[in-house]
Short mmCIF file of C-alpha atoms in Angstrom, two decimals:
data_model
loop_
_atom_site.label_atom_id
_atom_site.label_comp_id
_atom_site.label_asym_id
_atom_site.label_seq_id
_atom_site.Cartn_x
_atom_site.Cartn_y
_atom_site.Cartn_z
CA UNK U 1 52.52 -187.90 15.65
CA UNK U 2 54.90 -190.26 17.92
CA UNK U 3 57.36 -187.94 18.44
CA UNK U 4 55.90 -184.71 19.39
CA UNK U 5 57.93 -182.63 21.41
CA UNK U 6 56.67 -181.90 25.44
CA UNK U 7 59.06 -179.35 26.19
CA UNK U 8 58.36 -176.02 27.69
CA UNK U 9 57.21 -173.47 26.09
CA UNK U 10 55.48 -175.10 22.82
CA UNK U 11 57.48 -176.07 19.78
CA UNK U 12 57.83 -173.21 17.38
CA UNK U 13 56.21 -170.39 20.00
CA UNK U 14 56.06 -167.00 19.25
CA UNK U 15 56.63 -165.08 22.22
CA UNK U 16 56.03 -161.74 21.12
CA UNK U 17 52.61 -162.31 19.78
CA UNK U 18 50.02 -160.65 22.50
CA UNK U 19 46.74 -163.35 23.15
CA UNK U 20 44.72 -161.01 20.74
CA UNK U 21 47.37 -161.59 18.00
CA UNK U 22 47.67 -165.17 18.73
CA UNK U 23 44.12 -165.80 18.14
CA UNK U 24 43.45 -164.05 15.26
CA UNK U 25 46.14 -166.08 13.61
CA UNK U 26 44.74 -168.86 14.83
CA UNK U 27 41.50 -168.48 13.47
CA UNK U 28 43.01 -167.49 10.17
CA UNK U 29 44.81 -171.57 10.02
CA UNK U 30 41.73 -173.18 11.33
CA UNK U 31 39.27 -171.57 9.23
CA UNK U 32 35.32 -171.84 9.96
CA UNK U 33 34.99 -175.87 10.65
CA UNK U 34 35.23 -176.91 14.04
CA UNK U 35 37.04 -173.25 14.42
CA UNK U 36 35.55 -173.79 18.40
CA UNK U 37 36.79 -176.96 18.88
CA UNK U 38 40.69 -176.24 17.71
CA UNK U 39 40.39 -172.83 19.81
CA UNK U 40 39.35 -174.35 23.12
CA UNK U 41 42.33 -177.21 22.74
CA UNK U 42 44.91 -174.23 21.49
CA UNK U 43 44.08 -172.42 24.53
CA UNK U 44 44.51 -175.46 26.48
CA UNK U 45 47.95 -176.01 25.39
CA UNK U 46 49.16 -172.52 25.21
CA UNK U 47 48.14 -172.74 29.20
CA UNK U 48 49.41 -175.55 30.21
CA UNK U 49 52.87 -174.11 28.47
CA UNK U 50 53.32 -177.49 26.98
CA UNK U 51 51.67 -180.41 24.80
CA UNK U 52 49.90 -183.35 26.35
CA UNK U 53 47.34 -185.85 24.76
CA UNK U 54 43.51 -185.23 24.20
CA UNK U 55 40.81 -187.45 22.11
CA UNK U 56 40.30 -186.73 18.96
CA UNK U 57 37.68 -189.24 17.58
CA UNK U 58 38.63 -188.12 14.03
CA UNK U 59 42.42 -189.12 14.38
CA UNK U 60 41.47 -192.23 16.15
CA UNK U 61 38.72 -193.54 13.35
CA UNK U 62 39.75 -192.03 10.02
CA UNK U 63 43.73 -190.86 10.12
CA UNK U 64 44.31 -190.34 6.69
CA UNK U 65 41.30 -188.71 5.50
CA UNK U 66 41.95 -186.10 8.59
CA UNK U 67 45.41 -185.28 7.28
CA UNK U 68 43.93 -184.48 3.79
CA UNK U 69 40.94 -182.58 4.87
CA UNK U 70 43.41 -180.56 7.43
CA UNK U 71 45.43 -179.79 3.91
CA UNK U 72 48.40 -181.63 5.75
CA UNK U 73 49.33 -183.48 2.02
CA UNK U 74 52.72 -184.60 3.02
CA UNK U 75 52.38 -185.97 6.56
CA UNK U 76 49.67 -188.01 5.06
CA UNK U 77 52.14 -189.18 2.30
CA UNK U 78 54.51 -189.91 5.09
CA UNK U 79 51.75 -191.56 7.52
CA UNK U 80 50.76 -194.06 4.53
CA UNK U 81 53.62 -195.01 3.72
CA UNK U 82 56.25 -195.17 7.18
CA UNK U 83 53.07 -195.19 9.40
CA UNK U 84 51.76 -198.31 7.32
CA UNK U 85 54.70 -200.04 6.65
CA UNK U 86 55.35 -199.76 10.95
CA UNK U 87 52.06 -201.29 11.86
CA UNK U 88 52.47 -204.12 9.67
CA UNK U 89 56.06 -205.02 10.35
CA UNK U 90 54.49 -204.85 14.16
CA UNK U 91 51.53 -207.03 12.65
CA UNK U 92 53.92 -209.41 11.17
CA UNK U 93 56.55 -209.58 14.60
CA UNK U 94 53.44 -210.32 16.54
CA UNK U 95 51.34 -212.94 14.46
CA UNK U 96 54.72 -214.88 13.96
CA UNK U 97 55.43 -214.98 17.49
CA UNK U 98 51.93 -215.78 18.22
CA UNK U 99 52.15 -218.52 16.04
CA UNK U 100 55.19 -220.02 17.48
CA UNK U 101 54.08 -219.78 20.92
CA UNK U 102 50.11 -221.06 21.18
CA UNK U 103 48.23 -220.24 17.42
CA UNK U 104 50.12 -223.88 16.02
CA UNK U 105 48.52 -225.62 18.76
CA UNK U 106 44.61 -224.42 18.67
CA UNK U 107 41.88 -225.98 16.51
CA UNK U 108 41.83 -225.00 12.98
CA UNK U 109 38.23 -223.37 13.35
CA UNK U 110 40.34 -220.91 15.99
CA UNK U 111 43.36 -219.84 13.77
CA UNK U 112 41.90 -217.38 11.26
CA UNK U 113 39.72 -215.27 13.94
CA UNK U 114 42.58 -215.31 16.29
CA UNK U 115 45.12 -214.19 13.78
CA UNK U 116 42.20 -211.11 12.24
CA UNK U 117 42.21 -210.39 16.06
CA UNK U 118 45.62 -209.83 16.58
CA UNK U 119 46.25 -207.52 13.87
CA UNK U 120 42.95 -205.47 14.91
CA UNK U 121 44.85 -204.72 18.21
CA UNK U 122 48.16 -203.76 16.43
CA UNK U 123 46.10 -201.40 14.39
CA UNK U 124 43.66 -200.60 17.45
CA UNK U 125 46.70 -200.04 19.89
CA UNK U 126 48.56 -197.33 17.18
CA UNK U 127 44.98 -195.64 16.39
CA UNK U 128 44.82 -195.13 19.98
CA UNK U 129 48.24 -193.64 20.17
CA UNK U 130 47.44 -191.41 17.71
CA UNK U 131 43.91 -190.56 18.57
CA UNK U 132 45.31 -189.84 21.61
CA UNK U 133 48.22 -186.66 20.16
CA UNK U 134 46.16 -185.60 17.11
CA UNK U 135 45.04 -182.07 18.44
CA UNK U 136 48.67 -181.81 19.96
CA UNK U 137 50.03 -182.63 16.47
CA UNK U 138 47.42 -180.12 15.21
CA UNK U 139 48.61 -177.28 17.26
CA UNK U 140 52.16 -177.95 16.42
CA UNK U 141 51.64 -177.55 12.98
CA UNK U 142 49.39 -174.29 13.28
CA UNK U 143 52.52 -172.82 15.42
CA UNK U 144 54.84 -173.88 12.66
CA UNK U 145 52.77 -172.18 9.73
CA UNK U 146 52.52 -169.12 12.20
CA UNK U 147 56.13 -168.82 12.90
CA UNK U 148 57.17 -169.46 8.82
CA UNK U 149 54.18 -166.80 8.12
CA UNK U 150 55.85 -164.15 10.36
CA UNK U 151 59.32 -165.37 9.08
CA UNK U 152 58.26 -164.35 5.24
CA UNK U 153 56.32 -161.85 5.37
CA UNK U 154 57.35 -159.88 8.70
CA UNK U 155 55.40 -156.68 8.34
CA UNK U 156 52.48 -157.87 6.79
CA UNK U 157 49.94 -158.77 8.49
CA UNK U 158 47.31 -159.10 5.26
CA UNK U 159 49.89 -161.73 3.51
CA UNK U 160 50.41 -163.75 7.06
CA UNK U 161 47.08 -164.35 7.32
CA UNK U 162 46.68 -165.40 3.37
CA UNK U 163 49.78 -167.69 4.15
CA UNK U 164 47.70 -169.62 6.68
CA UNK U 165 44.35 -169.25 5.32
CA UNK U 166 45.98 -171.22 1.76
CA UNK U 167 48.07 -173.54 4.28
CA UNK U 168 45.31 -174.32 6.87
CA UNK U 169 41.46 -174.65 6.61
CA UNK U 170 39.68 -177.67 5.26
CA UNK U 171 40.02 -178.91 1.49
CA UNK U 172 36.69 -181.02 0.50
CA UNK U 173 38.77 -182.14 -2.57
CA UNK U 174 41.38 -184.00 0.41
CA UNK U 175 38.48 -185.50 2.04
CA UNK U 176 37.05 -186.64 -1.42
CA UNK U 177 40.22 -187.73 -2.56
CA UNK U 178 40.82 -189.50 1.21
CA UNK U 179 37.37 -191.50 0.75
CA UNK U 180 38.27 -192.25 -2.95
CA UNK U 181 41.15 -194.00 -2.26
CA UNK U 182 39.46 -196.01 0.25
CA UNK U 183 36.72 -196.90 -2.46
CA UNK U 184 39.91 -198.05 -4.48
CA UNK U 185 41.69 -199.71 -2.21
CA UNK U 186 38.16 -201.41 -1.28
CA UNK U 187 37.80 -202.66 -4.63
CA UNK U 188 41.54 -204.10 -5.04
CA UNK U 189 40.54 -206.06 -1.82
CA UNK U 190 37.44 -207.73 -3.26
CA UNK U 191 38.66 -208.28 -6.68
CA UNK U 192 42.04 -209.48 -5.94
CA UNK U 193 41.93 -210.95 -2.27
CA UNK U 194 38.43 -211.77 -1.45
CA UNK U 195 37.78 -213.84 -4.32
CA UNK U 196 40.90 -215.73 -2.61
CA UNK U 197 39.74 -216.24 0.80
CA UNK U 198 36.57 -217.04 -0.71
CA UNK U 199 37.39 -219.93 -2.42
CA UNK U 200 39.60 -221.07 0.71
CA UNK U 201 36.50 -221.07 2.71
CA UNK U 202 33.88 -222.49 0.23
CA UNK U 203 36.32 -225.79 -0.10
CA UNK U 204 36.71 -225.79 3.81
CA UNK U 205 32.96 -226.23 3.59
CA UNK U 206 32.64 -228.58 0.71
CA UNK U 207 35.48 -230.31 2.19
CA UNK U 208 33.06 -230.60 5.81
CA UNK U 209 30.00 -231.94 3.79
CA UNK U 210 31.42 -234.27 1.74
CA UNK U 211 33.60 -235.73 4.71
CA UNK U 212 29.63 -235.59 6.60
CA UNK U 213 28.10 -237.83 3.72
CA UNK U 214 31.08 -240.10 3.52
CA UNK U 215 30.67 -240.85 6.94
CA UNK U 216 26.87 -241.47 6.65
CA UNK U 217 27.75 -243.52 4.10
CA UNK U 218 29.70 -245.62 5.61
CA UNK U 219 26.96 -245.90 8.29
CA UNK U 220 24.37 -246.83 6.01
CA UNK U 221 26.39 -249.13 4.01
CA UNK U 222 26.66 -251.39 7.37
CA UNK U 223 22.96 -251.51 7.74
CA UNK U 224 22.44 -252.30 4.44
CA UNK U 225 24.61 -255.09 4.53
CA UNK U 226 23.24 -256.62 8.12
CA UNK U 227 19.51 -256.47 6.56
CA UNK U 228 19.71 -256.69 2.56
CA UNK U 229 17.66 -253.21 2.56
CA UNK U 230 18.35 -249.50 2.44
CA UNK U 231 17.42 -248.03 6.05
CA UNK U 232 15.30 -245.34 4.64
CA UNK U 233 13.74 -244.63 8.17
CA UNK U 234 16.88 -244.15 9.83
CA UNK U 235 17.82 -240.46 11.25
CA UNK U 236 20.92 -239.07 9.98
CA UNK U 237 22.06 -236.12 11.97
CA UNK U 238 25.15 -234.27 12.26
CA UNK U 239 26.85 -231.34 14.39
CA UNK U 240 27.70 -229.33 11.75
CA UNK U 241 24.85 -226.33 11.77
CA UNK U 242 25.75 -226.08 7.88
CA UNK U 243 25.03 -229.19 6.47
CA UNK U 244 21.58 -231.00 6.30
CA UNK U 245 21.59 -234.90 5.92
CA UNK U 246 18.56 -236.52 4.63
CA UNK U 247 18.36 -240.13 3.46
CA UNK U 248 16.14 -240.63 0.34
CA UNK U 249 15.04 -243.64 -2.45
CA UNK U 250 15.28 -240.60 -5.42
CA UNK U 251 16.76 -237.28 -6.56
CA UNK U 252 17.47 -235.84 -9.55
CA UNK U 253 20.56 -236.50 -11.50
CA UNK U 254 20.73 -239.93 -9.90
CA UNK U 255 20.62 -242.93 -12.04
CA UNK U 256 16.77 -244.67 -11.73
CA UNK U 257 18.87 -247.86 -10.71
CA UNK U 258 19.83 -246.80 -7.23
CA UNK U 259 16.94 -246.39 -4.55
CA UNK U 260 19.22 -245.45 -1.37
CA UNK U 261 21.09 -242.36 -0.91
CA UNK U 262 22.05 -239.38 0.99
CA UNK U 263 21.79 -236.17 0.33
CA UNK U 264 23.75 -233.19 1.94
CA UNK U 265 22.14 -229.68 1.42
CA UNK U 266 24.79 -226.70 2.16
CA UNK U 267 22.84 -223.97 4.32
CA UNK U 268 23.59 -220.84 6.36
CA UNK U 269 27.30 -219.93 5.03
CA UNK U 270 27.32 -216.58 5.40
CA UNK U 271 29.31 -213.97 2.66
CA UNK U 272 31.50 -213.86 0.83
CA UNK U 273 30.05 -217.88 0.05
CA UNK U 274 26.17 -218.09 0.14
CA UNK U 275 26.33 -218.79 -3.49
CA UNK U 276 26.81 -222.26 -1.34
CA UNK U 277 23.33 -222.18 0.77
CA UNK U 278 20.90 -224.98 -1.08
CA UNK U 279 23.56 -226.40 -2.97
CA UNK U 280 23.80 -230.12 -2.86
CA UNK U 281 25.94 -233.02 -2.61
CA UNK U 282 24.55 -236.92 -3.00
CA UNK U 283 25.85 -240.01 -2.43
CA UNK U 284 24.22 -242.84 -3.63
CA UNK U 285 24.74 -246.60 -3.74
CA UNK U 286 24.78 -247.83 -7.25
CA UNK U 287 23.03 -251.20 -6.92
CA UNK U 288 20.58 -252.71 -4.63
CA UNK U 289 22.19 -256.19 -5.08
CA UNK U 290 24.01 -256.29 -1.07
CA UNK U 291 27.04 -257.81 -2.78
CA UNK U 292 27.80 -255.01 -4.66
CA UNK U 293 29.21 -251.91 -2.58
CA UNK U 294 29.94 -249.58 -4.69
CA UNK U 295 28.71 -246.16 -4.17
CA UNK U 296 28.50 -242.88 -6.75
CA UNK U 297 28.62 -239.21 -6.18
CA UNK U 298 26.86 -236.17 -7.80
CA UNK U 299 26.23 -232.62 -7.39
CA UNK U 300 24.71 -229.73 -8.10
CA UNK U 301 28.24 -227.89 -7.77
CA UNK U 302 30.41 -227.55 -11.50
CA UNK U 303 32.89 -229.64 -12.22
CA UNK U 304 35.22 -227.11 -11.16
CA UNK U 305 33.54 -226.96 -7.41
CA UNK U 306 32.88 -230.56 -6.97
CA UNK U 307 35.22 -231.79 -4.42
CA UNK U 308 37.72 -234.05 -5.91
CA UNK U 309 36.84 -236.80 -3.78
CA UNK U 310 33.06 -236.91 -5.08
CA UNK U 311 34.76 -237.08 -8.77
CA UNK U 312 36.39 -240.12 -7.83
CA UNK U 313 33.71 -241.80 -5.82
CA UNK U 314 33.39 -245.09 -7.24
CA UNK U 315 33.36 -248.30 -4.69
#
């Protein structure tokens, strides 16, 4: 759809057709949907003596699925694959520069959103493009069926308008088949690549709250060693809007020997990871003799979960 031609008169333009002729054939390739629509923007064009970009929300939001339910089969082969493979080797020349120049340099919590961002406007930036020469692109290709239709069948008429009528219209098997490879490539995403990122993020966050207890620990410890006691009353608070300290004398799955600990309780991780929301992490101090400092670690997280810090908290 880049490289439609703006010269003067139309690509593929029948001269000898009179307007009457010219739109009967065109409503033979358009068929009944949006029949109006195409009309109003074929008239435009064949006025103007030349092609120039429109809207067309259709082309902008849902390129592929157009193509199919337009019955254009092949330039939808061709837009998936050359089409693709262009926007990502765009995505790619952009996030690595990006990367070099200022992405390296921003805070961790920054890097992800940034990077999504900049390949949404790659994509955005070619949907607009072709958005932008999808009715041009349209009309082309109705004054290319028109021209091969004469070109076959020259004194015809009945057999033109069958060759457009099979060649243009609207297939609701395309559009099906469109939205079914969506549902596919859908479920790819979240079998083979979400379950990826997932698990990326969920030890990001398990990472966060057991670095958050560690430090209270440390905190506590101090106290505990200036007055012999565990400072049950003392607030515990953190900055992190997805971890919840509390400091208790008892949980479950703690020995009965240990009467000071703190507790982290996971909350408001939002998909793919609230499995994560009220799960818990403790850390608790494994004598109440002062002298001793060691401190234990348990969870409600499996073995496979548990950070592997918390597996090897012993002190």
């Amino acid at each position: 759809m880049l490289f439609i031609e703006t010269t003067s008169p139309p690509p593929f333009w029948q001269a000898q057709l009179t307007d009457k002729q010219r739109l009967a054939y065109d409503k033979a390739f358009i068929g009944k949907r949006s029949q109006a629509y195409y009309l109003k923007r074929f008239a435009e064009f064949d006025r103007a003596g030349r092609l120039s970009p429109k809207w067309h929300w259709a082309g902008f939001l849902m390129t592929f699925p157009w193509l199919l339910y337009r019955k254009r089969y092949l330039d939808s082969i061709v837009y998936s694959v050359a089409g693709w493979s262009f926007i990502q080797l765009i995505m790619t020349l952009v996030l690595v520069l990006a990367e070099f120049l200022f992405i390296h340099d921003l805070d961790a919590a920054w890097r992800m959103p940034l990077r999504i961002g900049l390949g949404l406007a790659v994509w955005g930036f070619w949907a607009v493009i072709v958005g932008r020469w999808t009715d041009a692109y349209y009309y082309r290709m109705a004054r290319r069926e028109i021209a091969d239709a004469i070109e076959l069948y020259p004194r015809d008429e009945a057999a033109q308008m069958a060759h457009l009528r099979e060649h243009g219209g609207v297939s609701l098997v395309g559009l099906a088949l469109a939205f079914g490879f969506y549902a596919f490539s859908l479920a790819v995403i979240q079998v083979q690549f979400l379950p990826i990122y997932a698990k990326q993020k969920a030890n990001d966050t398990l990472f966060v709250a057991y670095d958050i207890v560690n430090s209270a620990q440390n905190r506590v410890e101090a106290i505990y060693q200036a007055t012999g006691k565990c400072p049950i009353n003392t607030p515990l608070s953190t900055d992190n809007q997805r971890v919840r300290l509390q400091l208790l004398t008892a949980a479950d799955g703690v020995p009965m020997t240990s009467h000071c600990m703190i507790q982290a309780t996971v909350q408001g991780v939002p998909f793919p990871n609230r499995w994560l929301n009220g799960q818990t992490l403790i850390m608790y101090r494994q004598s109440d003799d002062p002298k001793q400092t060691g401190w234990g670690c348990v969870t409600s997280l499996n073995r496979k979960q548990t950070p592997k810090q918390c597996l090897t908290a012993e002190r």
